Short mmCIF file of C-alpha atoms in Angstrom, two decimals:
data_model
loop_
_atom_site.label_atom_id
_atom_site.label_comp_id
_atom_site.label_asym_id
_atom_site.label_seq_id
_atom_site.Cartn_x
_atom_site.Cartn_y
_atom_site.Cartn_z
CA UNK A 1 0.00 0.00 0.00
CA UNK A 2 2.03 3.12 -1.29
CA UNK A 3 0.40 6.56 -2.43
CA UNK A 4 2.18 8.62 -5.13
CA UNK A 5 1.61 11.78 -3.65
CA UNK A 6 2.27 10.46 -0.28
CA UNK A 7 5.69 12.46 0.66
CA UNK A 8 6.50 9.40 3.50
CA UNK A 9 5.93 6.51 0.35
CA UNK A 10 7.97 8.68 -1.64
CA UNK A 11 11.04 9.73 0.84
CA UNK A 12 12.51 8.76 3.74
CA UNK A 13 11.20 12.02 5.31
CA UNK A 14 14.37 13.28 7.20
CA UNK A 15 17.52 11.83 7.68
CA UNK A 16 17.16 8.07 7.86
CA UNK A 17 18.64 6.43 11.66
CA UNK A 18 17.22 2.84 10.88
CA UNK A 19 15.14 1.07 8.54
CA UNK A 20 13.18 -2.38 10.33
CA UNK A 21 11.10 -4.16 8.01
CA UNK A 22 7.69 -2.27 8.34
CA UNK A 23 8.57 1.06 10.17
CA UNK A 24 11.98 3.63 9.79
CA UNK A 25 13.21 5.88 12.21
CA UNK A 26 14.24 9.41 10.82
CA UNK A 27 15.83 12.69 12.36
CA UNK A 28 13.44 15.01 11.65
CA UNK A 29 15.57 18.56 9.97
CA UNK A 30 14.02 20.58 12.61
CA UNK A 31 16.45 23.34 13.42
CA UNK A 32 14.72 24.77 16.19
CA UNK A 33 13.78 21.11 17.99
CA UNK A 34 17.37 19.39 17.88
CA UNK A 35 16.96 15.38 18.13
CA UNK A 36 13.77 15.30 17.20
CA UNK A 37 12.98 12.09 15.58
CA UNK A 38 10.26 10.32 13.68
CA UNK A 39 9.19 6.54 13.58
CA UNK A 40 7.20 6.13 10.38
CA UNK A 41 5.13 2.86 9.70
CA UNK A 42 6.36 1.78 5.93
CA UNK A 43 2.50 1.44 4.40
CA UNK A 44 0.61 3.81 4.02
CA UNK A 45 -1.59 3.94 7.04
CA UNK A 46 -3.51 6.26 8.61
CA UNK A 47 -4.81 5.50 12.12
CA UNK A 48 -2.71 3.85 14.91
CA UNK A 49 -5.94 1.60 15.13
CA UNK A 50 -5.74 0.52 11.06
CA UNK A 51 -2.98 -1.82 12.59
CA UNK A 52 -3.60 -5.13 14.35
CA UNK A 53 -2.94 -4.91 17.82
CA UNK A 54 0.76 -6.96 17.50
CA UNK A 55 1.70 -4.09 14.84
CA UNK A 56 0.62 -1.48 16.77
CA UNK A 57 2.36 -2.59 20.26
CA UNK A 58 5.41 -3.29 18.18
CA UNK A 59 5.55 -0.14 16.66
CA UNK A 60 4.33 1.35 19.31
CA UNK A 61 7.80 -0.06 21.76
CA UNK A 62 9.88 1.27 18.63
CA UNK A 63 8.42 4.99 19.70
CA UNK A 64 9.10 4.15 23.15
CA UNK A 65 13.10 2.97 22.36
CA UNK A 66 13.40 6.24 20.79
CA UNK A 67 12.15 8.15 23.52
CA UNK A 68 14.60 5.99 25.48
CA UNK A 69 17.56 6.78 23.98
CA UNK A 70 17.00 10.24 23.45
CA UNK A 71 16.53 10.96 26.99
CA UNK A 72 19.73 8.95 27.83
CA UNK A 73 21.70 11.07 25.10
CA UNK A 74 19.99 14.39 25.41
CA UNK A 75 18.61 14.31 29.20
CA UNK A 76 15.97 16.60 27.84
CA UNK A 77 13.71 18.02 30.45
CA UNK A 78 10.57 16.33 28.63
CA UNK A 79 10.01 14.12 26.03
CA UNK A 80 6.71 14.76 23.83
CA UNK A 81 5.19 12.00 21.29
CA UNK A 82 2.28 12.49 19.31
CA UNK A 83 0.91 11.07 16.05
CA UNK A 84 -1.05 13.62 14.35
CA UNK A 85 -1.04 12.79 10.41
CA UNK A 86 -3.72 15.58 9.27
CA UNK A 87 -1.21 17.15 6.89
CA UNK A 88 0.36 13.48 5.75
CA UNK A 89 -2.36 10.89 6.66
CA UNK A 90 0.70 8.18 6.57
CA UNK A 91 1.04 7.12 10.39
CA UNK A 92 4.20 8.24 11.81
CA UNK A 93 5.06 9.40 15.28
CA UNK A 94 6.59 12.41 16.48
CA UNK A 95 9.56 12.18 19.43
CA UNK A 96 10.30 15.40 20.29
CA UNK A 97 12.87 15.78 23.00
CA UNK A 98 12.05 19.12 25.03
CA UNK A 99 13.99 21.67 27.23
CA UNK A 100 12.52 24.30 29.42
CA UNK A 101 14.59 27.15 27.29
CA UNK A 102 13.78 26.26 24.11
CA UNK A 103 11.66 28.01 21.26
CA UNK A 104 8.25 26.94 22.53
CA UNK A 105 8.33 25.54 26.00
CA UNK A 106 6.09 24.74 27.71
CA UNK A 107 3.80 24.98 24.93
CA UNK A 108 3.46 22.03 22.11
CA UNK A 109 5.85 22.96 19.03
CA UNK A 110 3.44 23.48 16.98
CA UNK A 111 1.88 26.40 19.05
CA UNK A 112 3.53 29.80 18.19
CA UNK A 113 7.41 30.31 19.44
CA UNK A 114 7.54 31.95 22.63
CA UNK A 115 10.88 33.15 22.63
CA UNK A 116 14.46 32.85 20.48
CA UNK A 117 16.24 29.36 21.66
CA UNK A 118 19.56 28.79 22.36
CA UNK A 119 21.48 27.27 19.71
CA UNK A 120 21.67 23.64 21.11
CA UNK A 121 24.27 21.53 19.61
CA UNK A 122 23.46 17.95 19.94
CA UNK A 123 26.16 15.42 18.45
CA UNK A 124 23.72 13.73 15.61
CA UNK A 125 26.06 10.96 14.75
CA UNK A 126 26.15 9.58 18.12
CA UNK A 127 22.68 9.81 18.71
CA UNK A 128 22.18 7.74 15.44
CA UNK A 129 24.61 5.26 16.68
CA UNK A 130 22.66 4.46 19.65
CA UNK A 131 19.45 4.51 17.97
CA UNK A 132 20.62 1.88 16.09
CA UNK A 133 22.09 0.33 18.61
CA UNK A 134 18.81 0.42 20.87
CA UNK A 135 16.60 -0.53 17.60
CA UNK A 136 19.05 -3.38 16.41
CA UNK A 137 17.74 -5.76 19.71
CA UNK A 138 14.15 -5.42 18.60
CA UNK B 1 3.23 8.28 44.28
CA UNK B 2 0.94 11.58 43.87
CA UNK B 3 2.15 14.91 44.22
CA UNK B 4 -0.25 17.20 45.86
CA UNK B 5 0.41 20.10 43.58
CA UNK B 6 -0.55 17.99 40.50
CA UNK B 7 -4.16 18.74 38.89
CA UNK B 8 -4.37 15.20 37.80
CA UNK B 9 -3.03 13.67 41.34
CA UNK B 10 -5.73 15.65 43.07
CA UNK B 11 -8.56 15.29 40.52
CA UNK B 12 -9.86 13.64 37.79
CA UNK B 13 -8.92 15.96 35.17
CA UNK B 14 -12.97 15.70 33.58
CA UNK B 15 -15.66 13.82 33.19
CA UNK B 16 -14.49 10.20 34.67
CA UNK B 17 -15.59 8.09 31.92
CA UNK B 18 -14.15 4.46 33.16
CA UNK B 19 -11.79 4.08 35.79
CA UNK B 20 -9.48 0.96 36.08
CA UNK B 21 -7.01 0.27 38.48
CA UNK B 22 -4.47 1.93 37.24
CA UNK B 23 -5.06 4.05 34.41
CA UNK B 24 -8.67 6.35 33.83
CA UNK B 25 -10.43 7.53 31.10
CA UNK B 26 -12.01 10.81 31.41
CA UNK B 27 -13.77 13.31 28.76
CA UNK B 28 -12.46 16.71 28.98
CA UNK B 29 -13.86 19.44 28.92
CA UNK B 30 -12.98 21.17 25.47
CA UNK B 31 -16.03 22.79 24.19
CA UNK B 32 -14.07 23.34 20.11
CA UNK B 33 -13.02 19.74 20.46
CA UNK B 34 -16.09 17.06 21.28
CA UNK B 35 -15.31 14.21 22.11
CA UNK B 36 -11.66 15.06 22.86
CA UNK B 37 -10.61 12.13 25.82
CA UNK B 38 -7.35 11.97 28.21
CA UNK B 39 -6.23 8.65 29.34
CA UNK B 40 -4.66 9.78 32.53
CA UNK B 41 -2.13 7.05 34.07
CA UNK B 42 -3.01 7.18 38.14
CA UNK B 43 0.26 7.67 39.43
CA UNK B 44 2.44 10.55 39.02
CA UNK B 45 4.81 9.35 36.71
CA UNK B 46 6.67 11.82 33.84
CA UNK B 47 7.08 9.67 30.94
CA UNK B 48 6.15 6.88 29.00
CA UNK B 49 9.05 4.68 29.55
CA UNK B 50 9.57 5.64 32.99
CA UNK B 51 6.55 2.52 32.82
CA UNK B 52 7.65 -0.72 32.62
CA UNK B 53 7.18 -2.47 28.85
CA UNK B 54 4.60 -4.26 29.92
CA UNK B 55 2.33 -1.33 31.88
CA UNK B 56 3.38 0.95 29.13
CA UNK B 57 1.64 -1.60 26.36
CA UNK B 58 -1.91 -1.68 28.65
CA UNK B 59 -1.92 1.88 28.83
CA UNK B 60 -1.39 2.36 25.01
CA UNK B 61 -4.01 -0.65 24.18
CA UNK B 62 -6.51 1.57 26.41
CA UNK B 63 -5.75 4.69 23.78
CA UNK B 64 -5.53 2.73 21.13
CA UNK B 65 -9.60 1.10 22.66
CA UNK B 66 -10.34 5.21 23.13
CA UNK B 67 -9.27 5.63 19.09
CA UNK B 68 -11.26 2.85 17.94
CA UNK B 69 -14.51 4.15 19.98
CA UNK B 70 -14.47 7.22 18.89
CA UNK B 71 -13.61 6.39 14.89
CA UNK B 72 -16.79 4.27 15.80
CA UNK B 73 -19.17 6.95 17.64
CA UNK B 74 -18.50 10.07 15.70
CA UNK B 75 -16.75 9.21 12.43
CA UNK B 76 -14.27 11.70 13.01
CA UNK B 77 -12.14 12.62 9.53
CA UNK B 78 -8.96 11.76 12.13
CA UNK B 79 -7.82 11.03 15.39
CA UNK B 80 -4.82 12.69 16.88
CA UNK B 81 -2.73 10.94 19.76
CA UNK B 82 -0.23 13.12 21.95
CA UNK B 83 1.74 12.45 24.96
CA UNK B 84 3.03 15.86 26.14
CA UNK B 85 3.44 17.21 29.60
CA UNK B 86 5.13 20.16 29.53
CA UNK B 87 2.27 21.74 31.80
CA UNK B 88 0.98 19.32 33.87
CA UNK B 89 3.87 16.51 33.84
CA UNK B 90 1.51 13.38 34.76
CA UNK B 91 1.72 10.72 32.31
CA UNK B 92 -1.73 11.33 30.02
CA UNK B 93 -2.57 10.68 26.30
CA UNK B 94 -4.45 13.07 24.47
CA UNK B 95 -7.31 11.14 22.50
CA UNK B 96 -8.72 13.75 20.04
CA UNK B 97 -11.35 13.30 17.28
CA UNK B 98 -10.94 15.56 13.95
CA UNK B 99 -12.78 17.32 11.65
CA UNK B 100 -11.86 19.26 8.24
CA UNK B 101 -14.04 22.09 9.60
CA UNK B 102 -13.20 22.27 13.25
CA UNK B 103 -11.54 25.54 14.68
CA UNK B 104 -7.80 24.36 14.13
CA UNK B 105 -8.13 21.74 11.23
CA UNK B 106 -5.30 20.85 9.29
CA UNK B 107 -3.26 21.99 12.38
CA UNK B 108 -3.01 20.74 15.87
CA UNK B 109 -5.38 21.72 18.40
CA UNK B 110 -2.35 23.40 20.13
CA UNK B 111 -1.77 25.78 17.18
CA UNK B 112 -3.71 29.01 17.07
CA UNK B 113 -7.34 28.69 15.93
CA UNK B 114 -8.37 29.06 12.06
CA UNK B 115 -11.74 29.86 11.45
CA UNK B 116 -14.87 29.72 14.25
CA UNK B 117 -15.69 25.78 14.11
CA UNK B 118 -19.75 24.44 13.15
CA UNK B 119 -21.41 24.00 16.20
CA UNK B 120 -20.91 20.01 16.20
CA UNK B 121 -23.16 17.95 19.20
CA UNK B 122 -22.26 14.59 20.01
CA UNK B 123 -24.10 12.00 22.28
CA UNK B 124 -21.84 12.11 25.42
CA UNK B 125 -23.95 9.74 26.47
CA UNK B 126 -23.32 7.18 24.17
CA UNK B 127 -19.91 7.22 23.84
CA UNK B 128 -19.24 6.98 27.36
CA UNK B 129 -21.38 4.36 27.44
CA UNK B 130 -19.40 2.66 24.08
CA UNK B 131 -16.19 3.77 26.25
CA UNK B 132 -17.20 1.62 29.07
CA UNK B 133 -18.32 -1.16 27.17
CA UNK B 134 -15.39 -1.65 25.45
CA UNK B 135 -13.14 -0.85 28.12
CA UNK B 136 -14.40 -3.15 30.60
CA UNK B 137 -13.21 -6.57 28.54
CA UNK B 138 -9.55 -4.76 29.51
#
């Protein structure tokens, strides 16, 4: 199930961190939200409950490694997940590691910025590694 | 654990729709967003994998029970899921039903408002009713 103007069948999305055989992880090219990642389900979905319940829990612990690892990379001050899909109906979730200073906090990212961040440099290569690492046992 | 300063330690955060023993369903009170739900984990824990695997995969097969229910009930366009915290740092999923014409649609319900939304009435009722009912084989 692909859709040809579907810009997750099409592309990876973002930087691809891992590839499992029906869902990807991706660093999103968010400038202002450093580390934040994506898990995208390979077909093109649209609700979390289109999947049978053993797809959906494994995906689901997928979201939950990111989060993981994030948090022991970044030690953000929150983690937020969400799976909207109403611009790209293609089921993917949003990890979005948080930090009290940064553009939006505490609001959701996608409510208006609050303030100018702080440049936060994250090292992307060895969050990737340990991604992969984390993902590779599943 | 419950922190006395924490809305959702102290109350119910809503309308209690079905309350198990360690997780709730409640239907909150967002007058641009029927049938918006919160599945509120009962103790005051931060983030999703702060649960162990296996209490983290109940509490996602209850929002993923809340998703189907209300794709069921209301025939919503989609369904957005989001774990966030930033405010009120108590583990809770946001369980919301969308519509192309509702106040924010395509954005997030966190973004600011696009146009004044149709007056949409839903049988609270019912779907707490449907809530229960499906809940209770959990």
């Amino acid at each position: 199930m692909t859709s040809r103007d579907c810009p997750l069948c099409t592309g990876s999305g973002g930087e691809l961190v891992w590839q499992g055989a029906d869902h990807r992880v991706i660093l999103a090219d968010e400038p202002r939200h450093p580390g934040f990642c994506r898990v995208i389900w390979r077909a093109h979905v649209r609700e979390m409950s289109d999947l049978s319940s053993v797809d959906a829990a494994r995906f689901m612990a997928s979201v939950l490694i990111v989060e993981r690892v994030l948090r022991e990379q970044l030690a953000p001050d929150k983690v937020n997940l969400a799976s909207l899909g109403n611009v790209v109906p293609h089921l993917h979730w949003h990890v979005i590691p948080r930090w009290v200073d940064d553009s939006h906090y505490p609001d959701p990212v996608w409510a208006p910025a609050r303030r100018e961040a702080p440049g936060r440099t994250i090292d992307a290569a060895a969050l990737s590694d340990a991604l992969r690492e984390a993902l590779s046992h599943t």
